[in-house]
Amino acid sequence: MNYNSLKSNISDFAMITVGLILYAIGFCVFILPHSIVIGGMAGLGTLVYFATGGLIPVAVTMYGVNLMLIAIGWKVLGKAFVARTIFGATGISVCIGLIENYFLSHPPLLADTPMSVVLGGILCGLGIGTIYIHNGTSGGSDIIAALVTKVSNVSVGRTLMVVDMTIVGLTFFLPFDGDMEARIQNTVPRILYGWITIFIYSYITDMLINTNRQAVQFVIFSHHWEKIADAVNAEAHRGVTILDGEGWYSKKEVKLLLVWCRKIEAVNIFRIIKTIDGEAFIAQSPANGVYGKGFDPMKVKIKANKQQ
């Protein structure tokens, strides 16, 4: 493993840890104290916790189920993904295990349930998005989402939403002392709050991931096109395509530089161009999708030939 690869892995694991902490805080501090069941293994762990009267901690259920899912999907997901999943599943269980008892044994930090749910959902979404951006996972329904994204273009947030809404719906069947009418009055608001939380953190997750993956296209006109092309290759580590053109007004031949990069890299491209030629003519436009080396892989199913 070279130095750059090691540095990249260390940076990824550090940011995954930050994401795990954000998720644990959002869940334990703002959601769990209000007895709200959310999606994923945290939601499943919450169901088990309340079903057993608090006998089995949320973190214990999460870790046990995560290990089973990892065992099922390790061949499909690959060794690198499994290693990061084990790291994430262990980290999230430790983070939640350390603080869940404290916040369950004390009054909610925010007494207002709607506000607490919104804040918790935002923090959970920021946590999940941060984890995914850096090629990690906290396990659970994240593993299912990763398996789906391996073979389709269905977004991570959408996959999580379907799985998680089912888990939240199971809140209705938790042990309850009372008739059906009382059960409905007690559980339906909790289910609705759980679904609202799912929509919030799914939206935040998709927003973070899509922002990180958005691509832009540059068309650059400059007399110093060779220097700019070399600098973009060397400093931004992006490819450059050179096209021949002709200015219709000047009737002179010109060179057009085409550059595609991530949206977050656009500032660096502008900085490179300005340093070399402050009078360069630049057109920047969003690219709906850029696929291939250095960008997103194409995930399109190819229909099998019936004759074959």
mmCIF file of C-alpha atoms in Angstrom:
data_model
loop_
_atom_site.group_PDB
_atom_site.id
_atom_site.type_symbol
_atom_site.label_atom_id
_atom_site.label_comp_id
_atom_site.label_asym_id
_atom_site.label_seq_id
_atom_site.Cartn_x
_atom_site.Cartn_y
_atom_site.Cartn_z
ATOM 1 C CA MET A 1 0.000 0.000 0.000
ATOM 2 C CA ASN A 2 1.521 3.346 -1.038
ATOM 3 C CA TYR A 3 1.540 6.501 1.042
ATOM 4 C CA ASN A 4 -1.369 8.190 -0.789
ATOM 5 C CA SER A 5 -3.548 5.085 -0.448
ATOM 6 C CA LEU A 6 -2.755 4.804 3.265
ATOM 7 C CA LYS A 7 -3.501 8.500 3.790
ATOM 8 C CA SER A 8 -6.788 8.156 1.918
ATOM 9 C CA ASN A 9 -7.845 5.139 4.002
ATOM 10 C CA ILE A 10 -6.990 6.881 7.264
ATOM 11 C CA SER A 11 -8.983 9.937 6.167
ATOM 12 C CA ASP A 12 -11.945 7.736 5.188
ATOM 13 C CA PHE A 13 -12.013 5.858 8.490
ATOM 14 C CA ALA A 14 -11.716 9.132 10.428
ATOM 15 C CA MET A 15 -14.715 10.596 8.590
ATOM 16 C CA ILE A 16 -16.664 7.341 8.964
ATOM 17 C CA THR A 17 -16.082 7.628 12.717
ATOM 18 C CA VAL A 18 -17.437 11.194 12.645
ATOM 19 C CA GLY A 19 -20.514 9.951 10.791
ATOM 20 C CA LEU A 20 -21.059 7.151 13.321
ATOM 21 C CA ILE A 21 -20.887 9.628 16.205
ATOM 22 C CA LEU A 22 -23.357 11.990 14.502
ATOM 23 C CA TYR A 23 -25.783 9.130 13.944
ATOM 24 C CA ALA A 24 -25.474 7.875 17.544
ATOM 25 C CA ILE A 25 -26.105 11.367 18.933
ATOM 26 C CA GLY A 26 -29.104 11.964 16.687
ATOM 27 C CA PHE A 27 -30.620 8.612 17.599
ATOM 28 C CA CYS A 28 -29.867 8.363 21.336
ATOM 29 C CA VAL A 29 -30.244 12.018 22.296
ATOM 30 C CA PHE A 30 -33.246 13.125 20.237
ATOM 31 C CA ILE A 31 -35.200 10.057 19.056
ATOM 32 C CA LEU A 32 -34.897 7.131 21.474
ATOM 33 C CA PRO A 33 -35.946 9.076 24.626
ATOM 34 C CA HIS A 34 -39.331 9.751 22.984
ATOM 35 C CA SER A 35 -39.834 5.990 22.370
ATOM 36 C CA ILE A 36 -39.807 6.540 18.607
ATOM 37 C CA VAL A 37 -38.885 3.584 16.401
ATOM 38 C CA ILE A 38 -36.891 4.511 13.298
ATOM 39 C CA GLY A 39 -35.547 2.357 10.484
ATOM 40 C CA GLY A 40 -32.464 0.224 10.161
ATOM 41 C CA MET A 41 -30.888 -1.862 12.872
ATOM 42 C CA ALA A 42 -31.357 1.003 15.321
ATOM 43 C CA GLY A 43 -35.109 0.716 14.790
ATOM 44 C CA LEU A 44 -35.026 -3.066 15.018
ATOM 45 C CA GLY A 45 -32.984 -2.797 18.191
ATOM 46 C CA THR A 46 -35.529 -0.330 19.579
ATOM 47 C CA LEU A 47 -38.355 -2.783 18.854
ATOM 48 C CA VAL A 48 -36.514 -5.559 20.686
ATOM 49 C CA TYR A 49 -35.698 -3.224 23.582
ATOM 50 C CA PHE A 50 -39.319 -2.257 24.165
ATOM 51 C CA ALA A 51 -40.634 -5.764 23.420
ATOM 52 C CA THR A 52 -38.374 -7.194 26.150
ATOM 53 C CA GLY A 53 -39.082 -4.421 28.613
ATOM 54 C CA GLY A 54 -35.565 -3.023 28.312
ATOM 55 C CA LEU A 55 -33.908 -6.396 28.933
ATOM 56 C CA ILE A 56 -31.903 -6.395 25.673
ATOM 57 C CA PRO A 57 -30.093 -3.103 24.914
ATOM 58 C CA VAL A 58 -30.470 -1.576 21.467
ATOM 59 C CA ALA A 59 -26.733 -1.855 20.759
ATOM 60 C CA VAL A 60 -26.680 -5.609 21.446
ATOM 61 C CA THR A 61 -29.464 -6.355 18.943
ATOM 62 C CA MET A 62 -27.877 -4.069 16.366
ATOM 63 C CA TYR A 63 -24.511 -5.777 16.561
ATOM 64 C CA GLY A 64 -25.917 -9.302 16.511
ATOM 65 C CA VAL A 65 -28.106 -8.728 13.452
ATOM 66 C CA ASN A 66 -25.340 -6.823 11.683
ATOM 67 C CA LEU A 67 -22.979 -9.767 12.081
ATOM 68 C CA MET A 68 -25.577 -12.062 10.534
ATOM 69 C CA LEU A 69 -26.115 -9.716 7.567
ATOM 70 C CA ILE A 70 -22.372 -9.425 7.037
ATOM 71 C CA ALA A 71 -22.074 -13.212 6.993
ATOM 72 C CA ILE A 72 -24.840 -13.381 4.369
ATOM 73 C CA GLY A 73 -23.498 -10.662 2.070
ATOM 74 C CA TRP A 74 -19.718 -10.861 2.382
ATOM 75 C CA LYS A 75 -19.213 -12.746 -0.910
ATOM 76 C CA VAL A 76 -21.208 -10.206 -2.937
ATOM 77 C CA LEU A 77 -19.936 -7.072 -1.243
ATOM 78 C CA GLY A 78 -16.238 -7.931 -1.292
ATOM 79 C CA LYS A 79 -13.539 -7.941 1.358
ATOM 80 C CA ALA A 80 -12.953 -4.178 1.389
ATOM 81 C CA PHE A 81 -16.639 -3.381 1.902
ATOM 82 C CA VAL A 82 -16.990 -6.075 4.566
ATOM 83 C CA ALA A 83 -13.969 -4.696 6.455
ATOM 84 C CA ARG A 84 -15.483 -1.225 6.466
ATOM 85 C CA THR A 85 -18.875 -2.663 7.419
ATOM 86 C CA ILE A 86 -17.417 -4.521 10.396
ATOM 87 C CA PHE A 87 -15.693 -1.304 11.435
ATOM 88 C CA GLY A 88 -18.907 0.694 11.031
ATOM 89 C CA ALA A 89 -21.185 -1.872 12.683
ATOM 90 C CA THR A 90 -18.823 -2.191 15.635
ATOM 91 C CA GLY A 91 -18.388 1.562 15.917
ATOM 92 C CA ILE A 92 -22.105 2.369 15.822
ATOM 93 C CA SER A 93 -22.905 -0.317 18.384
ATOM 94 C CA VAL A 94 -20.183 0.963 20.717
ATOM 95 C CA CYS A 95 -21.275 4.599 20.326
ATOM 96 C CA ILE A 96 -24.940 3.805 20.962
ATOM 97 C CA GLY A 97 -24.114 1.348 23.761
ATOM 98 C CA LEU A 98 -22.110 3.974 25.630
ATOM 99 C CA ILE A 99 -24.846 6.612 25.740
ATOM 100 C CA GLU A 100 -28.235 4.913 25.306
ATOM 101 C CA ASN A 101 -28.727 4.025 28.980
ATOM 102 C CA TYR A 102 -27.998 7.555 30.127
ATOM 103 C CA PHE A 103 -30.519 9.223 27.827
ATOM 104 C CA LEU A 104 -33.154 6.529 28.414
ATOM 105 C CA SER A 105 -32.894 7.019 32.173
ATOM 106 C CA HIS A 106 -33.198 10.811 31.975
ATOM 107 C CA PRO A 107 -35.917 13.121 30.632
ATOM 108 C CA PRO A 108 -35.576 13.949 26.920
ATOM 109 C CA LEU A 109 -33.173 16.780 26.181
ATOM 110 C CA LEU A 110 -35.945 18.369 24.093
ATOM 111 C CA ALA A 111 -39.410 17.865 25.562
ATOM 112 C CA ASP A 112 -41.079 18.884 22.288
ATOM 113 C CA THR A 113 -41.345 15.621 20.300
ATOM 114 C CA PRO A 114 -41.684 17.117 16.769
ATOM 115 C CA MET A 115 -38.640 19.348 17.198
ATOM 116 C CA SER A 116 -36.635 16.523 18.742
ATOM 117 C CA VAL A 117 -37.551 14.183 15.875
ATOM 118 C CA VAL A 118 -36.548 16.762 13.250
ATOM 119 C CA LEU A 119 -33.180 17.400 14.898
ATOM 120 C CA GLY A 120 -32.558 13.696 15.355
ATOM 121 C CA GLY A 121 -33.435 12.969 11.730
ATOM 122 C CA ILE A 122 -31.094 15.691 10.473
ATOM 123 C CA LEU A 123 -28.180 14.397 12.555
ATOM 124 C CA CYS A 124 -28.836 10.795 11.515
ATOM 125 C CA GLY A 125 -28.974 11.846 7.855
ATOM 126 C CA LEU A 126 -25.729 13.786 8.165
ATOM 127 C CA GLY A 127 -24.161 10.752 9.819
ATOM 128 C CA ILE A 128 -25.330 8.238 7.195
ATOM 129 C CA GLY A 129 -24.395 10.567 4.325
ATOM 130 C CA THR A 130 -20.912 11.160 5.739
ATOM 131 C CA ILE A 131 -20.399 7.419 6.157
ATOM 132 C CA TYR A 132 -21.473 6.633 2.578
ATOM 133 C CA ILE A 133 -19.462 9.450 0.994
ATOM 134 C CA HIS A 134 -16.337 7.892 2.498
ATOM 135 C CA ASN A 135 -17.184 4.368 1.313
ATOM 136 C CA GLY A 136 -18.359 3.103 4.674
ATOM 137 C CA THR A 137 -21.541 1.711 6.174
ATOM 138 C CA SER A 138 -23.023 1.359 9.620
ATOM 139 C CA GLY A 139 -24.489 -2.006 8.621
ATOM 140 C CA GLY A 140 -28.099 -3.135 8.777
ATOM 141 C CA SER A 141 -30.297 -1.762 6.016
ATOM 142 C CA ASP A 142 -27.175 0.013 4.728
ATOM 143 C CA ILE A 143 -25.925 -3.432 3.656
ATOM 144 C CA ILE A 144 -29.194 -4.044 1.809
ATOM 145 C CA ALA A 145 -28.898 -0.613 0.172
ATOM 146 C CA ALA A 146 -25.314 -1.371 -0.855
ATOM 147 C CA LEU A 147 -26.413 -4.644 -2.447
ATOM 148 C CA VAL A 148 -29.157 -2.846 -4.396
ATOM 149 C CA THR A 149 -26.827 -0.090 -5.631
ATOM 150 C CA LYS A 150 -24.450 -2.786 -6.895
ATOM 151 C CA VAL A 151 -26.940 -3.795 -9.582
ATOM 152 C CA SER A 152 -29.156 -0.724 -10.142
ATOM 153 C CA ASN A 153 -29.311 3.071 -10.039
ATOM 154 C CA VAL A 154 -31.868 3.138 -7.220
ATOM 155 C CA SER A 155 -30.693 5.741 -4.717
ATOM 156 C CA VAL A 156 -29.425 4.787 -1.295
ATOM 157 C CA GLY A 157 -32.011 6.961 0.442
ATOM 158 C CA ARG A 158 -34.916 5.389 -1.460
ATOM 159 C CA THR A 159 -33.778 1.867 -0.629
ATOM 160 C CA LEU A 160 -33.372 2.752 3.022
ATOM 161 C CA MET A 161 -36.839 4.298 3.030
ATOM 162 C CA VAL A 162 -38.614 1.127 1.869
ATOM 163 C CA VAL A 163 -36.829 -1.137 4.358
ATOM 164 C CA ASP A 164 -37.056 1.334 7.217
ATOM 165 C CA MET A 165 -40.756 2.145 6.851
ATOM 166 C CA THR A 166 -41.526 -1.551 7.240
ATOM 167 C CA ILE A 167 -39.524 -1.713 10.466
ATOM 168 C CA VAL A 168 -41.281 1.359 11.836
ATOM 169 C CA GLY A 169 -44.684 -0.142 11.012
ATOM 170 C CA LEU A 170 -43.936 -3.036 13.373
ATOM 171 C CA THR A 171 -44.279 -0.562 16.257
ATOM 172 C CA PHE A 172 -48.006 -1.306 16.147
ATOM 173 C CA PHE A 173 -47.394 -4.858 17.416
ATOM 174 C CA LEU A 174 -45.300 -3.954 20.462
ATOM 175 C CA PRO A 175 -46.700 -5.145 23.840
ATOM 176 C CA PHE A 176 -49.407 -2.781 25.054
ATOM 177 C CA ASP A 177 -51.833 -2.836 27.983
ATOM 178 C CA GLY A 178 -55.177 -1.713 26.660
ATOM 179 C CA ASP A 179 -57.818 -2.322 24.028
ATOM 180 C CA MET A 180 -57.401 -1.840 20.278
ATOM 181 C CA GLU A 181 -58.607 1.755 20.335
ATOM 182 C CA ALA A 182 -56.079 2.687 22.995
ATOM 183 C CA ARG A 183 -53.351 0.843 21.074
ATOM 184 C CA ILE A 184 -54.146 2.804 17.919
ATOM 185 C CA GLN A 185 -54.120 6.116 19.770
ATOM 186 C CA ASN A 186 -50.790 5.252 21.379
ATOM 187 C CA THR A 187 -48.884 3.675 18.485
ATOM 188 C CA VAL A 188 -50.093 5.528 15.382
ATOM 189 C CA PRO A 189 -48.531 8.885 16.402
ATOM 190 C CA ARG A 190 -45.261 7.062 17.173
ATOM 191 C CA ILE A 191 -45.345 5.354 13.774
ATOM 192 C CA LEU A 192 -45.987 8.675 12.047
ATOM 193 C CA TYR A 193 -43.085 10.290 13.902
ATOM 194 C CA GLY A 194 -40.902 7.357 12.883
ATOM 195 C CA TRP A 195 -41.874 7.751 9.226
ATOM 196 C CA ILE A 196 -41.252 11.488 9.374
ATOM 197 C CA THR A 197 -37.770 10.775 10.731
ATOM 198 C CA ILE A 198 -37.124 8.363 7.853
ATOM 199 C CA PHE A 199 -38.123 10.960 5.257
ATOM 200 C CA ILE A 200 -35.849 13.517 6.921
ATOM 201 C CA TYR A 201 -32.710 11.405 7.161
ATOM 202 C CA SER A 202 -33.294 9.812 3.738
ATOM 203 C CA TYR A 203 -33.510 13.256 2.170
ATOM 204 C CA ILE A 204 -30.407 14.500 3.986
ATOM 205 C CA THR A 205 -28.507 11.331 3.004
ATOM 206 C CA ASP A 206 -29.411 11.672 -0.682
ATOM 207 C CA MET A 207 -28.595 15.388 -0.638
ATOM 208 C CA LEU A 208 -25.114 14.777 0.758
ATOM 209 C CA ILE A 209 -24.333 11.874 -1.556
ATOM 210 C CA ASN A 210 -25.709 13.528 -4.714
ATOM 211 C CA THR A 211 -23.905 16.798 -3.962
ATOM 212 C CA ASN A 212 -20.663 14.873 -3.639
ATOM 213 C CA ARG A 213 -21.302 13.032 -6.935
ATOM 214 C CA GLN A 214 -22.550 15.944 -9.020
ATOM 215 C CA ALA A 215 -20.353 16.628 -12.020
ATOM 216 C CA VAL A 216 -19.717 19.766 -14.035
ATOM 217 C CA GLN A 217 -18.323 20.388 -17.520
ATOM 218 C CA PHE A 218 -15.839 23.103 -18.435
ATOM 219 C CA VAL A 219 -15.263 24.490 -21.932
ATOM 220 C CA ILE A 220 -12.114 26.611 -21.826
ATOM 221 C CA PHE A 221 -10.684 28.998 -24.457
ATOM 222 C CA SER A 222 -7.170 30.292 -23.802
ATOM 223 C CA HIS A 223 -3.968 31.121 -25.646
ATOM 224 C CA HIS A 224 -2.190 29.239 -22.852
ATOM 225 C CA TRP A 225 -4.215 26.078 -23.384
ATOM 226 C CA GLU A 226 -1.196 23.773 -23.170
ATOM 227 C CA LYS A 227 -0.162 25.055 -19.742
ATOM 228 C CA ILE A 228 -3.749 24.842 -18.485
ATOM 229 C CA ALA A 229 -4.151 21.274 -19.781
ATOM 230 C CA ASP A 230 -0.881 20.197 -18.144
ATOM 231 C CA ALA A 231 -1.830 21.860 -14.843
ATOM 232 C CA VAL A 232 -5.312 20.295 -14.772
ATOM 233 C CA ASN A 233 -3.736 16.868 -15.349
ATOM 234 C CA ALA A 234 -1.001 17.331 -12.768
ATOM 235 C CA GLU A 235 -2.774 19.303 -10.031
ATOM 236 C CA ALA A 236 -6.478 18.431 -10.336
ATOM 237 C CA HIS A 237 -5.819 14.879 -11.579
ATOM 238 C CA ARG A 238 -8.518 15.240 -14.221
ATOM 239 C CA GLY A 239 -8.389 14.427 -17.910
ATOM 240 C CA VAL A 240 -8.522 17.105 -20.601
ATOM 241 C CA THR A 241 -9.841 16.740 -24.158
ATOM 242 C CA ILE A 242 -8.488 19.143 -26.793
ATOM 243 C CA LEU A 243 -10.742 20.092 -29.713
ATOM 244 C CA ASP A 244 -9.902 22.152 -32.787
ATOM 245 C CA GLY A 245 -12.109 25.154 -33.418
ATOM 246 C CA GLU A 246 -12.281 28.413 -35.357
ATOM 247 C CA GLY A 247 -13.390 31.816 -34.160
ATOM 248 C CA TRP A 248 -15.936 33.002 -36.702
ATOM 249 C CA TYR A 249 -15.320 36.681 -36.043
ATOM 250 C CA SER A 250 -11.518 36.508 -35.994
ATOM 251 C CA LYS A 251 -11.306 33.649 -38.522
ATOM 252 C CA LYS A 252 -8.463 32.238 -36.404
ATOM 253 C CA GLU A 253 -7.972 28.669 -35.276
ATOM 254 C CA VAL A 254 -8.482 28.100 -31.553
ATOM 255 C CA LYS A 255 -8.146 25.199 -29.140
ATOM 256 C CA LEU A 256 -11.069 24.185 -26.919
ATOM 257 C CA LEU A 257 -10.392 22.360 -23.675
ATOM 258 C CA LEU A 258 -13.102 20.045 -22.323
ATOM 259 C CA VAL A 259 -12.842 19.090 -18.663
ATOM 260 C CA TRP A 260 -15.246 17.085 -16.526
ATOM 261 C CA CYS A 261 -14.909 17.027 -12.755
ATOM 262 C CA ARG A 262 -16.884 16.712 -9.561
ATOM 263 C CA LYS A 263 -18.768 19.819 -8.477
ATOM 264 C CA ILE A 264 -16.663 20.078 -5.335
ATOM 265 C CA GLU A 265 -13.542 20.174 -7.543
ATOM 266 C CA ALA A 266 -14.766 23.084 -9.675
ATOM 267 C CA VAL A 267 -13.177 25.763 -7.476
ATOM 268 C CA ASN A 268 -9.795 24.086 -7.889
ATOM 269 C CA ILE A 269 -10.212 24.075 -11.693
ATOM 270 C CA PHE A 270 -11.055 27.796 -11.674
ATOM 271 C CA ARG A 271 -8.038 28.487 -9.472
ATOM 272 C CA ILE A 272 -5.725 26.633 -11.854
ATOM 273 C CA ILE A 273 -7.045 28.530 -14.898
ATOM 274 C CA LYS A 274 -6.899 31.930 -13.229
ATOM 275 C CA THR A 275 -3.325 31.360 -12.076
ATOM 276 C CA ILE A 276 -2.205 30.665 -15.660
ATOM 277 C CA ASP A 277 -4.506 32.943 -17.669
ATOM 278 C CA GLY A 278 -6.725 35.442 -15.902
ATOM 279 C CA GLU A 279 -8.332 36.412 -19.240
ATOM 280 C CA ALA A 280 -9.344 32.878 -20.270
ATOM 281 C CA PHE A 281 -12.900 32.412 -21.543
ATOM 282 C CA ILE A 282 -14.674 29.700 -19.515
ATOM 283 C CA ALA A 283 -18.111 28.126 -19.831
ATOM 284 C CA GLN A 284 -19.233 25.940 -16.942
ATOM 285 C CA SER A 285 -22.371 23.808 -17.069
ATOM 286 C CA PRO A 286 -23.822 21.027 -14.889
ATOM 287 C CA ALA A 287 -23.542 17.464 -16.169
ATOM 288 C CA ASN A 288 -26.525 15.274 -15.344
ATOM 289 C CA GLY A 289 -24.348 12.199 -15.339
ATOM 290 C CA VAL A 290 -20.710 11.372 -16.052
ATOM 291 C CA TYR A 291 -19.837 7.681 -16.161
ATOM 292 C CA GLY A 292 -16.530 5.944 -16.625
ATOM 293 C CA LYS A 293 -13.056 6.002 -15.124
ATOM 294 C CA GLY A 294 -12.826 8.547 -12.309
ATOM 295 C CA PHE A 295 -16.596 8.972 -12.091
ATOM 296 C CA ASP A 296 -19.619 6.733 -11.483
ATOM 297 C CA PRO A 297 -19.771 3.218 -12.955
ATOM 298 C CA MET A 298 -22.651 2.400 -15.290
ATOM 299 C CA LYS A 299 -25.214 0.204 -13.504
ATOM 300 C CA VAL A 300 -27.467 -0.876 -16.320
ATOM 301 C CA LYS A 301 -28.735 -4.394 -16.663
ATOM 302 C CA ILE A 302 -28.078 -5.855 -20.123
ATOM 303 C CA LYS A 303 -30.863 -8.046 -21.428
ATOM 304 C CA ALA A 304 -29.723 -11.555 -22.208
ATOM 305 C CA ASN A 305 -29.927 -12.690 -25.845
ATOM 306 C CA LYS A 306 -32.839 -15.098 -26.107
ATOM 307 C CA GLN A 307 -31.013 -17.186 -28.733
ATOM 308 C CA GLN A 308 -28.123 -17.606 -26.293
#
